Coordinates of C-alpha atoms and ligand atoms in Angstrom, one line a residue:
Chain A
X1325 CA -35.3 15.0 -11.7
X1326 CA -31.9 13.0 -11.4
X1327 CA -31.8 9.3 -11.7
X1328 CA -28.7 7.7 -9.6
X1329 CA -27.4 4.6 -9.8
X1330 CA -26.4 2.7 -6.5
X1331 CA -24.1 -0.3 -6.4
X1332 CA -23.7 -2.3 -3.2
X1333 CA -20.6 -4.1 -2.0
X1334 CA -22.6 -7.6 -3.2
X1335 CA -22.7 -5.9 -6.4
X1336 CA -26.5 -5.2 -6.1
X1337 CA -27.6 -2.2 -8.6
X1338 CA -30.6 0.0 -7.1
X1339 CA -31.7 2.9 -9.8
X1340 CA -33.3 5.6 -8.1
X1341 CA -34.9 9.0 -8.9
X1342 CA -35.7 11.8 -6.9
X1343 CA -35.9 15.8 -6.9
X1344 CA -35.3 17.2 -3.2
X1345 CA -33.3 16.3 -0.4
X1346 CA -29.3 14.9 -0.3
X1347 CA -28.4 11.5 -1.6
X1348 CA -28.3 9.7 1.3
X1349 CA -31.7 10.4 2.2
X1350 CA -32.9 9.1 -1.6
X1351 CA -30.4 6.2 -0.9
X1352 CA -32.2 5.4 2.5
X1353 CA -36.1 5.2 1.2
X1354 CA -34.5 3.0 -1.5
X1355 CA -33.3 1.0 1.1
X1356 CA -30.1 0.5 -0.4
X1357 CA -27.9 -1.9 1.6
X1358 CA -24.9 -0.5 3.4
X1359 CA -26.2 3.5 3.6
X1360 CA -27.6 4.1 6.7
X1361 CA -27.6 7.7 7.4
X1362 CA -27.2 7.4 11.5
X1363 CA -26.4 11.0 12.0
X1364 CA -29.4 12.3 9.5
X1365 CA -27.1 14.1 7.2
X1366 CA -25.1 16.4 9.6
X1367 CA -21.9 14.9 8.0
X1368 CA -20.6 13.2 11.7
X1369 CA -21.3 9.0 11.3
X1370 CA -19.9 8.3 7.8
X1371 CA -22.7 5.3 7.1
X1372 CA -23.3 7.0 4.2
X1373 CA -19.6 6.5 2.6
X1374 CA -19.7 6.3 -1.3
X1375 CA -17.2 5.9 -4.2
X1376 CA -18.3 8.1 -6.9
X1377 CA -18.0 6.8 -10.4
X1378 CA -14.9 7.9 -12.2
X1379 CA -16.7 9.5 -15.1
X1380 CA -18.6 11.4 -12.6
X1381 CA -16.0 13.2 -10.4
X1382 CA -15.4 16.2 -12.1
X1383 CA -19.2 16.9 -11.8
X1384 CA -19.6 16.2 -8.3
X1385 CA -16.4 17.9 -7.1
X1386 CA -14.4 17.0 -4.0
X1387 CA -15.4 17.3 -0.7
X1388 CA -15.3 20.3 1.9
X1389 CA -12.9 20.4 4.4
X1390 CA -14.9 19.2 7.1
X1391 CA -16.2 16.3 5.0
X1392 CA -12.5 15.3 3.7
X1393 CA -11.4 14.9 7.6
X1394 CA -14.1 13.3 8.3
X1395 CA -13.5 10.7 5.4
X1396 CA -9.7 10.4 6.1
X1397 CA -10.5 8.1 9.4
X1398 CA -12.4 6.0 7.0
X1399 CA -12.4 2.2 6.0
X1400 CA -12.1 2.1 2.0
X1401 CA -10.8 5.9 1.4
X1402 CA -10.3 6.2 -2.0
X1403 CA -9.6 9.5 -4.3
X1404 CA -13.6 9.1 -5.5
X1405 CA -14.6 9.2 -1.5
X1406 CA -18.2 11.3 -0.9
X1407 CA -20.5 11.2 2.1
X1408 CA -24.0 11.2 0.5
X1409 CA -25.8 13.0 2.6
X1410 CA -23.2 16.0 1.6
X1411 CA -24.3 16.0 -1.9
X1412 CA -27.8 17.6 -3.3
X1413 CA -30.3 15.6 -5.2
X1414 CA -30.6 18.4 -7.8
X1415 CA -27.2 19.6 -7.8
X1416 CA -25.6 15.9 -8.9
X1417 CA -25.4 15.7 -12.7
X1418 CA -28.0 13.1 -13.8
X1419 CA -27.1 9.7 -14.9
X1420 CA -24.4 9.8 -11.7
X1421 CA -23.2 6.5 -10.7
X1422 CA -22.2 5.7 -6.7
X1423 CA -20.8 2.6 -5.4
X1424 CA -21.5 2.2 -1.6
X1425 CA -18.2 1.9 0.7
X1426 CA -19.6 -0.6 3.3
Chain B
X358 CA -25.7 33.6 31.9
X359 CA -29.2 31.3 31.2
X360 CA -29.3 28.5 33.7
X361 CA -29.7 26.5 30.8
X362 CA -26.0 27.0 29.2
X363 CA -23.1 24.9 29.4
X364 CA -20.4 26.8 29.3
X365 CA -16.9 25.5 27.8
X366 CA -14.3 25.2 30.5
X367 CA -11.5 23.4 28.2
X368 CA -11.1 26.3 25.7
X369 CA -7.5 27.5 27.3
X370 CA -6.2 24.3 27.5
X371 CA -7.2 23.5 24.1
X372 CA -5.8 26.4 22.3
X373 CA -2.6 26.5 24.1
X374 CA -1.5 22.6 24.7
X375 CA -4.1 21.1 23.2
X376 CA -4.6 18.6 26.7
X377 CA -5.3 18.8 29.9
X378 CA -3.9 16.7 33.0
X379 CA -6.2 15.1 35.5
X380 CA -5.8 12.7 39.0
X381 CA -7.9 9.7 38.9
X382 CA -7.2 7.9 42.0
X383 CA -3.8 8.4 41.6
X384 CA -4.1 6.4 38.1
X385 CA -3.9 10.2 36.4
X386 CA -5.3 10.7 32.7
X387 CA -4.1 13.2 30.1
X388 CA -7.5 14.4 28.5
X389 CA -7.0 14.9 24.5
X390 CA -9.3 18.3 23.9
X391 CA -8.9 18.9 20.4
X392 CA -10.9 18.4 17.6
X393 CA -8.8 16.4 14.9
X394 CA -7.0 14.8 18.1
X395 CA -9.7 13.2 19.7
X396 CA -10.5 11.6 16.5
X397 CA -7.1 10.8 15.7
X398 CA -6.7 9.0 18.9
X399 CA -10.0 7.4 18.9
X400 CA -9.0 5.7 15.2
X401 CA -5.7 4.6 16.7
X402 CA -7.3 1.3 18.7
X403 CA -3.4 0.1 18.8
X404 CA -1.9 2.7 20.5
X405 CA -5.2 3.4 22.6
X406 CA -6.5 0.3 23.8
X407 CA -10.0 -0.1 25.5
X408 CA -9.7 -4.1 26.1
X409 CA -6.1 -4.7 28.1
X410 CA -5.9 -6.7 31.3
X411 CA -7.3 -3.9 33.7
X412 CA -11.2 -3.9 33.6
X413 CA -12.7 -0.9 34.4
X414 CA -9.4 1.3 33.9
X415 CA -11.1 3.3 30.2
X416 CA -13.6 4.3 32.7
X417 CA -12.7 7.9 34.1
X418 CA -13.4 7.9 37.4
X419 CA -12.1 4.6 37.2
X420 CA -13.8 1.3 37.7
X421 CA -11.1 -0.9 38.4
X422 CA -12.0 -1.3 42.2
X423 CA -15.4 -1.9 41.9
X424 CA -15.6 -3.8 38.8
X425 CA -15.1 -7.2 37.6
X426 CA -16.7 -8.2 34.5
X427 CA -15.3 -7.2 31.3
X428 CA -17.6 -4.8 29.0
X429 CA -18.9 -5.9 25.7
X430 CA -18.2 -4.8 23.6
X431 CA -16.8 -1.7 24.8
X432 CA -13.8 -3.0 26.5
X433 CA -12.9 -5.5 23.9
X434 CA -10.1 -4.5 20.7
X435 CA -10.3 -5.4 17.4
X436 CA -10.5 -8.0 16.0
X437 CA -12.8 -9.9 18.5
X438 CA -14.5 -6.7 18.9
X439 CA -16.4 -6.8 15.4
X440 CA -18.0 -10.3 16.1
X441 CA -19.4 -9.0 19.3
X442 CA -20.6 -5.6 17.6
X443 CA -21.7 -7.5 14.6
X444 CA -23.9 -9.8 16.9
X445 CA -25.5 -6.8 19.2
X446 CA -25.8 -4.1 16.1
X447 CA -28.7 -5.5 14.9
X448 CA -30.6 -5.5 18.0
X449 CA -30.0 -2.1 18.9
X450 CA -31.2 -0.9 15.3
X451 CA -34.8 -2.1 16.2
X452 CA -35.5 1.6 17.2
X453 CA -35.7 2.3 13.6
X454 CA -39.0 0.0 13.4
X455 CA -42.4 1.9 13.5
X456 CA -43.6 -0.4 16.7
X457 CA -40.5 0.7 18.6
X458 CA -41.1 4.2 17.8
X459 CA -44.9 4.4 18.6
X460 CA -44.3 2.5 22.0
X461 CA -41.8 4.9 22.4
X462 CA -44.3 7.9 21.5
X463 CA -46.5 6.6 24.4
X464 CA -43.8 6.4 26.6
X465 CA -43.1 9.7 26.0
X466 CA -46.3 11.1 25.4
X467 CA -47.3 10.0 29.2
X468 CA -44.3 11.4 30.7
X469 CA -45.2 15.0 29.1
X470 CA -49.2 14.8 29.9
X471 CA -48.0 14.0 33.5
X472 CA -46.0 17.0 33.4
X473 CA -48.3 19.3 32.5
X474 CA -51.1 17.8 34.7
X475 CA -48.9 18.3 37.7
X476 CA -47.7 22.0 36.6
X477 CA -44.2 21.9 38.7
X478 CA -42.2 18.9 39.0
X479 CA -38.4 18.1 39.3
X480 CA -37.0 17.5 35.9
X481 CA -34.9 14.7 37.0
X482 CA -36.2 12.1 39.1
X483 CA -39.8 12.6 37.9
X484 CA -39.5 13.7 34.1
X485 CA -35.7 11.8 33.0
X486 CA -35.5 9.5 34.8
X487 CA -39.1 7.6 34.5
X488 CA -38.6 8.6 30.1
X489 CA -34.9 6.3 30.2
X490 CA -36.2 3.7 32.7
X491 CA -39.1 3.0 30.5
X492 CA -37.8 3.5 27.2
X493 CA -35.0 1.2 28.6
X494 CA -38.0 -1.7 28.3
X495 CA -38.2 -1.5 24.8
X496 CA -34.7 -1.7 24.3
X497 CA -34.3 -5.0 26.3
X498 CA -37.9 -5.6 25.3
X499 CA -39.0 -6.8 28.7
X500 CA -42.3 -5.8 30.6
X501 CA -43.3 -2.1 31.1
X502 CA -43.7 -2.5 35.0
X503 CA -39.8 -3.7 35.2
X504 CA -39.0 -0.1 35.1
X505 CA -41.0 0.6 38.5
X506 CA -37.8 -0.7 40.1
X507 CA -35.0 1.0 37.9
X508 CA -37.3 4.3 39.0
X509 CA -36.8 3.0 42.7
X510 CA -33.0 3.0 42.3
X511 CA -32.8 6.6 42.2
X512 CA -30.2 8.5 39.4
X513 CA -27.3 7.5 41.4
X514 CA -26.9 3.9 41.0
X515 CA -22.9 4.3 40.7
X516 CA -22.6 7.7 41.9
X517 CA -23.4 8.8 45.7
X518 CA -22.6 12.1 46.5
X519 CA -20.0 12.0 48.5
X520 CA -17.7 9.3 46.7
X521 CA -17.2 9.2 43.1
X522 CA -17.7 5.8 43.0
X523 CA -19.5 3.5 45.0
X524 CA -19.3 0.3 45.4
X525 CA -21.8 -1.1 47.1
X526 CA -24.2 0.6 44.7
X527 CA -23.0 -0.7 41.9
X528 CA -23.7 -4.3 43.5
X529 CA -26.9 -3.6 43.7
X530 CA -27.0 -3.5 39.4
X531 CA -24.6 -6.5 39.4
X532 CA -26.8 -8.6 41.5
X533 CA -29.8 -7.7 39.6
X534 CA -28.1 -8.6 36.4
X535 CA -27.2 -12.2 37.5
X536 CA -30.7 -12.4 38.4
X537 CA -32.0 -11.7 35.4
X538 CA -29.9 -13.8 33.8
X539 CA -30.7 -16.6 36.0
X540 CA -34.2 -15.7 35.2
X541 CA -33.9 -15.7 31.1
X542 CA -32.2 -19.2 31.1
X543 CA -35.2 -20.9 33.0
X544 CA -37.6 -19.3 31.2
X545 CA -36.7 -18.1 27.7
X546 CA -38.2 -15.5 26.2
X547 CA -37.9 -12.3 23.3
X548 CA -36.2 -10.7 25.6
X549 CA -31.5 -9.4 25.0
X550 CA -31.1 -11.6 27.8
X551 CA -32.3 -14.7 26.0
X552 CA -31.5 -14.0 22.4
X553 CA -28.0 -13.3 23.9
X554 CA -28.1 -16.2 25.8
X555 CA -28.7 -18.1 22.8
X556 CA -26.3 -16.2 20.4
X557 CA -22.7 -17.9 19.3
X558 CA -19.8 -16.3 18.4
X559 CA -17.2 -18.8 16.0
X560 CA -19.8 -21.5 16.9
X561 CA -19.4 -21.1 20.8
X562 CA -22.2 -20.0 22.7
X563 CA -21.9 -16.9 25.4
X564 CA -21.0 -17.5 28.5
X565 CA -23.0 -15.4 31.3
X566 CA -20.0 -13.6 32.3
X567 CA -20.2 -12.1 28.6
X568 CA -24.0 -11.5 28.5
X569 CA -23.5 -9.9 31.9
X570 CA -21.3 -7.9 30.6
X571 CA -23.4 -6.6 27.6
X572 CA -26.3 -5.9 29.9
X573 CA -24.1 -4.1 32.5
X574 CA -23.0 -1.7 29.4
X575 CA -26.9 -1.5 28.1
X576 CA -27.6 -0.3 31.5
X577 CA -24.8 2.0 32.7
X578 CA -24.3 3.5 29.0
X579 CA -27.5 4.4 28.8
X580 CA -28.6 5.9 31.9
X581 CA -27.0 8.8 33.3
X582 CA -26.1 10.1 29.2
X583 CA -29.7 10.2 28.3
X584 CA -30.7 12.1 31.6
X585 CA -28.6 14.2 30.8
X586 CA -29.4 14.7 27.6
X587 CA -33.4 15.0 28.3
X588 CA -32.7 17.0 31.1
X589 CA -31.1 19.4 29.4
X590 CA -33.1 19.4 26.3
X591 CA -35.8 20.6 29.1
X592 CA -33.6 23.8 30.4
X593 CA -32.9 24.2 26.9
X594 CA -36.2 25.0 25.9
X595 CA -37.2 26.6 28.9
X596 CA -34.7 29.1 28.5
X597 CA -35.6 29.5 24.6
X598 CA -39.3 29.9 24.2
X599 CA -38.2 30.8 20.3
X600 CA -36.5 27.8 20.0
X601 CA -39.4 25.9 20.9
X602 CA -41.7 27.9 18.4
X603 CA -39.1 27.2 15.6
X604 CA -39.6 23.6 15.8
X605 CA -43.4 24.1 15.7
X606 CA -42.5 26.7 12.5
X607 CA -40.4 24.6 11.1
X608 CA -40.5 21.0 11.4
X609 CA -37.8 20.2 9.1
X610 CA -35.2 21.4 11.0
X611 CA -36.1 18.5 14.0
X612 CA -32.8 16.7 12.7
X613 CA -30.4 19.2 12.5
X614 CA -31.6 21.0 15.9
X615 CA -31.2 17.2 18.0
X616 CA -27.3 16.8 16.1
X617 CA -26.9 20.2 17.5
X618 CA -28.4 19.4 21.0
X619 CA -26.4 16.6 21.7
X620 CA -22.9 18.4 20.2
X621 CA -23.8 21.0 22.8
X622 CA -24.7 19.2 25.6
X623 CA -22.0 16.2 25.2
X624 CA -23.9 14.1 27.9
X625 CA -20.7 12.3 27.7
X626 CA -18.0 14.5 28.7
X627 CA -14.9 11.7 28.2
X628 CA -14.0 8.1 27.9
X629 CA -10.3 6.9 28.4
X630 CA -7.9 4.2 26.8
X631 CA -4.6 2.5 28.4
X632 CA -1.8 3.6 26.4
X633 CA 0.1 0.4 24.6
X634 CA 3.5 2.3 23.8
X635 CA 5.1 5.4 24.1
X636 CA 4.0 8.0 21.6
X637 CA 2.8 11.7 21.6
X638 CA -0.3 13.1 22.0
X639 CA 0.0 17.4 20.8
X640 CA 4.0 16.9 21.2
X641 CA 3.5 15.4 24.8
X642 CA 5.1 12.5 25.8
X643 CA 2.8 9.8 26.8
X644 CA 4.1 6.6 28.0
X645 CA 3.2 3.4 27.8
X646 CA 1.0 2.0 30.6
X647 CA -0.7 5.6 31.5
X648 CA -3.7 6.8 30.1
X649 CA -5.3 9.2 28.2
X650 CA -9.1 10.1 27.6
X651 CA -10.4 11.5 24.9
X652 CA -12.5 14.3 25.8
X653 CA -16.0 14.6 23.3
X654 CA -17.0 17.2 25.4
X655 CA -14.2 19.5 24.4
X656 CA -13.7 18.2 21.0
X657 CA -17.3 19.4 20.4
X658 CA -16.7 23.2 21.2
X659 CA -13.2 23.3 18.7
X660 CA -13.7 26.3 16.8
X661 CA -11.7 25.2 13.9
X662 CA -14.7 23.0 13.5
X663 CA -17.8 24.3 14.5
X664 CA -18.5 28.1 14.0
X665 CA -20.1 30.0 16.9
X666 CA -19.1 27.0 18.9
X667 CA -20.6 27.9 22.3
X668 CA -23.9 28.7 20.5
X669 CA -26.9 26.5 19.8
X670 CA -27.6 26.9 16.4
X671 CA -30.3 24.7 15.4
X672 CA -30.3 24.4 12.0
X673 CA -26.2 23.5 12.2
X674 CA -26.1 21.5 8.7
X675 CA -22.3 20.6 8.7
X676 CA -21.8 19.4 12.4
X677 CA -19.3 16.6 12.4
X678 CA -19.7 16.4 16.4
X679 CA -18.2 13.1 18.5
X680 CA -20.8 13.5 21.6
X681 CA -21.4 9.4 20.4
X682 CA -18.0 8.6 20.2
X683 CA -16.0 8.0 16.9
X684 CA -14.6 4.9 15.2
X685 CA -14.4 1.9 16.4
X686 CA -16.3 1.9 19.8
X687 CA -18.9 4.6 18.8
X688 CA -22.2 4.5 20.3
X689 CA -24.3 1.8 20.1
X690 CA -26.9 3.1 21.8
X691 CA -27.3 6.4 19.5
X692 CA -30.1 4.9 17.6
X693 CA -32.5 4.8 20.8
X694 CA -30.6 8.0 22.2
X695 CA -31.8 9.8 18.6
X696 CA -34.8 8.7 18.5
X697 CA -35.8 9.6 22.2
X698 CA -34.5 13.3 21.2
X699 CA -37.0 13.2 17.8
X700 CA -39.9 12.2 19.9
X701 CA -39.2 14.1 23.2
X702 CA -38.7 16.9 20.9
X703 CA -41.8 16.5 18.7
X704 CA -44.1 15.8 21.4
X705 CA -43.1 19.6 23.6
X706 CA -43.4 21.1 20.5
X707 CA -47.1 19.7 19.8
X708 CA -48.1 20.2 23.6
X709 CA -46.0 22.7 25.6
X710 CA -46.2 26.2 25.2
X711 CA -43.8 27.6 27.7
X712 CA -41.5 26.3 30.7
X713 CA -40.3 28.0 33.5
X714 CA -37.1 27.1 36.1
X715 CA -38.0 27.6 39.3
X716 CA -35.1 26.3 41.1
X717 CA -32.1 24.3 40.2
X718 CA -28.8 22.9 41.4
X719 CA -26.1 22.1 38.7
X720 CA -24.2 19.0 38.1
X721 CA -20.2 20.1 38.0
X722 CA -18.0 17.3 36.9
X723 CA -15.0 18.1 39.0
X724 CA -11.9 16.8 36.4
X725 CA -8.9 18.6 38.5
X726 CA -7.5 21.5 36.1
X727 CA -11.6 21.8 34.8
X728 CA -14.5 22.0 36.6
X729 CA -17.7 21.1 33.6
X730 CA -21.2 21.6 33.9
X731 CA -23.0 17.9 32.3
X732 CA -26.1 19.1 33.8
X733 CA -28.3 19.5 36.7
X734 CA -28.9 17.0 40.2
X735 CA -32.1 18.5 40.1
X736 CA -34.3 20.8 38.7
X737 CA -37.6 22.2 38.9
X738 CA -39.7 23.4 36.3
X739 CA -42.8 24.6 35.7
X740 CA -44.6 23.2 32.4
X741 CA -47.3 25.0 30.7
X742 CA -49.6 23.9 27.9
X743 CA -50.1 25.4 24.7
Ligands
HEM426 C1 -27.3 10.8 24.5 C2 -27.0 9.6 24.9 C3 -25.6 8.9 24.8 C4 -24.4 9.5 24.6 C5 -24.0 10.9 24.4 C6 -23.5 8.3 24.5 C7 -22.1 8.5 24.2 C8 -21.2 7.4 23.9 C9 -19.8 7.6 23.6 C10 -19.1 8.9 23.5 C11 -19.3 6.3 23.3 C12 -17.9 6.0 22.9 C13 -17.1 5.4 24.0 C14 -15.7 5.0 23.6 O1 -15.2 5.4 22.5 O2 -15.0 4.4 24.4 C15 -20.4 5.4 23.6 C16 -20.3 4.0 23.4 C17 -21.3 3.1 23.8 N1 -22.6 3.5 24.2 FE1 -23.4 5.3 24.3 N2 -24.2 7.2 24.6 C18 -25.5 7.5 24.8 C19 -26.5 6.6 25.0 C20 -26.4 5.2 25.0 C21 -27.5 4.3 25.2 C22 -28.9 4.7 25.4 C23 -26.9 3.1 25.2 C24 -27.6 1.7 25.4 C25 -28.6 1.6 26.1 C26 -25.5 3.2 25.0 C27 -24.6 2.2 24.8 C28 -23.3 2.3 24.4 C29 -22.4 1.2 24.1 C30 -22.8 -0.3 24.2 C31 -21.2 1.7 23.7 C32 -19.9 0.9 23.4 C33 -19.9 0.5 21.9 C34 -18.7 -0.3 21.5 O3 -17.7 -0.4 22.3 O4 -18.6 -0.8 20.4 N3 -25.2 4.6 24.8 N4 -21.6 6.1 23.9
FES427 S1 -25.5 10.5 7.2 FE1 -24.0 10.8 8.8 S2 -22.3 11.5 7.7 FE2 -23.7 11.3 6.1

């Protein structure tokens, strides 16, 4: 079980928990504003752009080479730039914080 | 080769030049093919411009003689192209909402019971076709029976077979349009002629000239790309009885295996921009004034991107595709596109048990230096029940 924190561009905090799946998909049923998950996960929309917390990064890791081109078109690139639906529910360290792009 | 495969005829070109060169009316194109360039060139709005003086001229074949009103918001540039995406985005999310998507499921549903009932039907006019027209009416959200007449039209509303482009057949969309409009603004109702009737933009209402020009989009957009698409999905699993088990197997892969569908198919094989100043596109000079297109359909079988590019593989999880598009302009019609797939898909794999082709002729898009394969002009198939 990993509880994730999501902060929305109006500053909104949504705490969520979940087991299975990616983050985007936990983000989505939480109906946390500015995710939207167009492609389902297949890493080709980028509405699931996040910032991952600071603290965090070294945990989650960087991207893959597909997902880092994919981000590098991006509005709001930053060094702490993940597509959610690229990272597992229970392969994020718990506690991880994500602030949405959009 | 399965009649079902599309076959990639830009892989040369790609991998040695990285473009290909095409005559459009003697207004000639220079298609981007690869991967990271298409995307490159899609982002670069300033450079690549869809709005520009010339309507019609992103189109390839293009429009210009044949068409007058300006495309919205596909032909438009940022900045004014966010307020007229921001006001149309929400409207063509409502395919997320469980009405849409059990009206849809009887749409759908219908189409595939008449099927089977019949046995052997041609794919096309009798199976594509009648899905997009109708689905179409939940889009707009008019009346069901308003799709008798898009039936009527035939597939070819722009497209006769012996010119490119028609005119003449377009006119018959135009004038329908106007009427329509007409229509709304007597008689108001729930329908995207009304509500975009109604709409502002920096407190100024639309003018009909604009909501013509959304409704031209919603229709021509979405017509021949989804026939393609359904089509195809169709010969697809005709070909690939396994495939069609899997989904039955394993319903989880439903998302991944439509991603993958569409990469394949690419129902849309390119869409151009006018060229603001002289640049390079893969160390070729381009000059300002010409155009280019950016070519999904090529961009989509790079194999620096996607492994095992000319295969379906339907549980692709990594599949950063551009058959909708990328950036800016990308599809806005991908949520009713997606969820036609999830249902058309869900519904064979709950009824049919095999298909057969009988008989088919193929679709070849003749782009000068390539000749691609989008899909079929018809197509008969035999459907049988599981
Ligand atoms: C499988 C089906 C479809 C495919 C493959 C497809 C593909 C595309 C592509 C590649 C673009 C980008 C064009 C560009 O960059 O200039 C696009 C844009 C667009 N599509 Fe689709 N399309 C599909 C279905 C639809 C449907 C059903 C509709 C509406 C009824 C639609 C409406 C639009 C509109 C309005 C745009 C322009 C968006 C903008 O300029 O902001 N499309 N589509
Ligand atoms: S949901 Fe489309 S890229 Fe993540």
């Amino acid at each position: 079980m990993a509880k994730i924190t999501f902060i929305t561009s109006d500053n909104e905090t949504i705490v969520a928990e979940g087991t299975t799946g990616n983050v985007m998909e936990l983000a989505v049923k939480n109906k946390v504003k500015g995710i939207d998950g167009d492609c389902g996960g297949v890493c080709s929309c980028a509405t699931c752009h996040v910032h991952v917390n600071e603290a965090f990064w070294g945990a989650v890791g960087a991207p893959s080479e597909l997902e880092s081109d994919m981000l590098e078109f991006d509005d709001n690139v930053s060094d702490y730039s993940r597509l959610a639906c690229q990272l597992q529910v229970n392969e994020v360290p718990d506690g991880l914080i994500l602030k949405v792009a959009k | 080769m399965k009649k079902s495969t599309l076959s990639d005829p830009f892989k040369e070109a790609r991998e040695s030049k990285g473009f290909g060169e095409m005559d459009d009316q003697n207004d000639p194109v220079v298609m981007v093919l690869g991967h990271k360039d298409v995307r490159k060139c899609a982002h670069n709005w300033k450079t690549f411009q869809s709005g520009g003086d010339e309507v019609g001229r992103i189109v390839v074949p293009s429009e210009v003689h044949i068409r007058n009103t300006r495309q919205i918001p596909f032909e438009v540039d940022p900045p004014e192209h966010k307020s007229y995406r921001d006001l149309v985005e929400p409207w063509f999310k409502r395919p997320l909402e469980a009405n849409y998507q059990a009206k849809l499921t009887q749409i759908i549903n219908n189409v595939v019971d008449e099927a089977l009932n019949k046995g052997t039907l041609e794919v096309v006019e009798e199976f594509a076709l009648k899905l997009q027209s109708r689905a179409l009416t939940l889009l707009l959200n008019i009346p069901f029976e308003e799709s008798d007449l898009w039936i009527s039209w035939g597939t070819h509303v722009f497209r006769s077979e012996d010119t490119a482009l028609d005119g003449d057949k377009a006119n018959i969309l135009y004038d329908y349009i106007d009427a329509q409009i007409d229509k709304a603004i007597e008689n108001p109702g729930n329908d995207l002629y009304s509500v975009l009737l109604a709409s502002e933009i920096n407190g100024k209402k639309l003018t009909k000239e604009e909501v013509k020009g959304v409704l031209i989009l919603t229709f021509a957009g979405g017509r021949d790309t989804v026939i393609n698409a359904v089509t195809n999905a169709i010969a697809y699993f005709a070909d690939h009885p396994k495939s069609l088990q899997r989904l039955r197997d394993e319903p989880e892969i439903l998302n991944t295996a439509i991603e993958e569908l569409i990469r394949y198919f690419s129902p849309l094989t390119q869409m151009g921009r006018v060229v603001t100043e002289n640049t390079h596109v893969c160390e070729h000079a381009i000059k300002a004034q010409s155009r280019i297109s950016m070519c999904w359909a090529s961009a989509n079988r790079d194999e620096r991107v996607f492994e095992n590019a000319n295969d379906v593989v339907l549980d692709r999880k990594v599949n950063p595709h551009v058959a909708f598009g990328f950036g800016t302009h990308n599809c806005l019609g991908a949520t009713h596109a997606r969820q036609i797939m999830k249902i058309l898909l869900t519904t064979l794999a709950e009824k049919v048990g095999t298909m057969e082709i009988i008989k088919c002729k193929e679709n070849i898009e003749d782009l000068d230096e390539f000749k691609r394969k989008v899909g079929f002009d018809s197509i008969h198939v035999t459907f049988n029940k599981l």
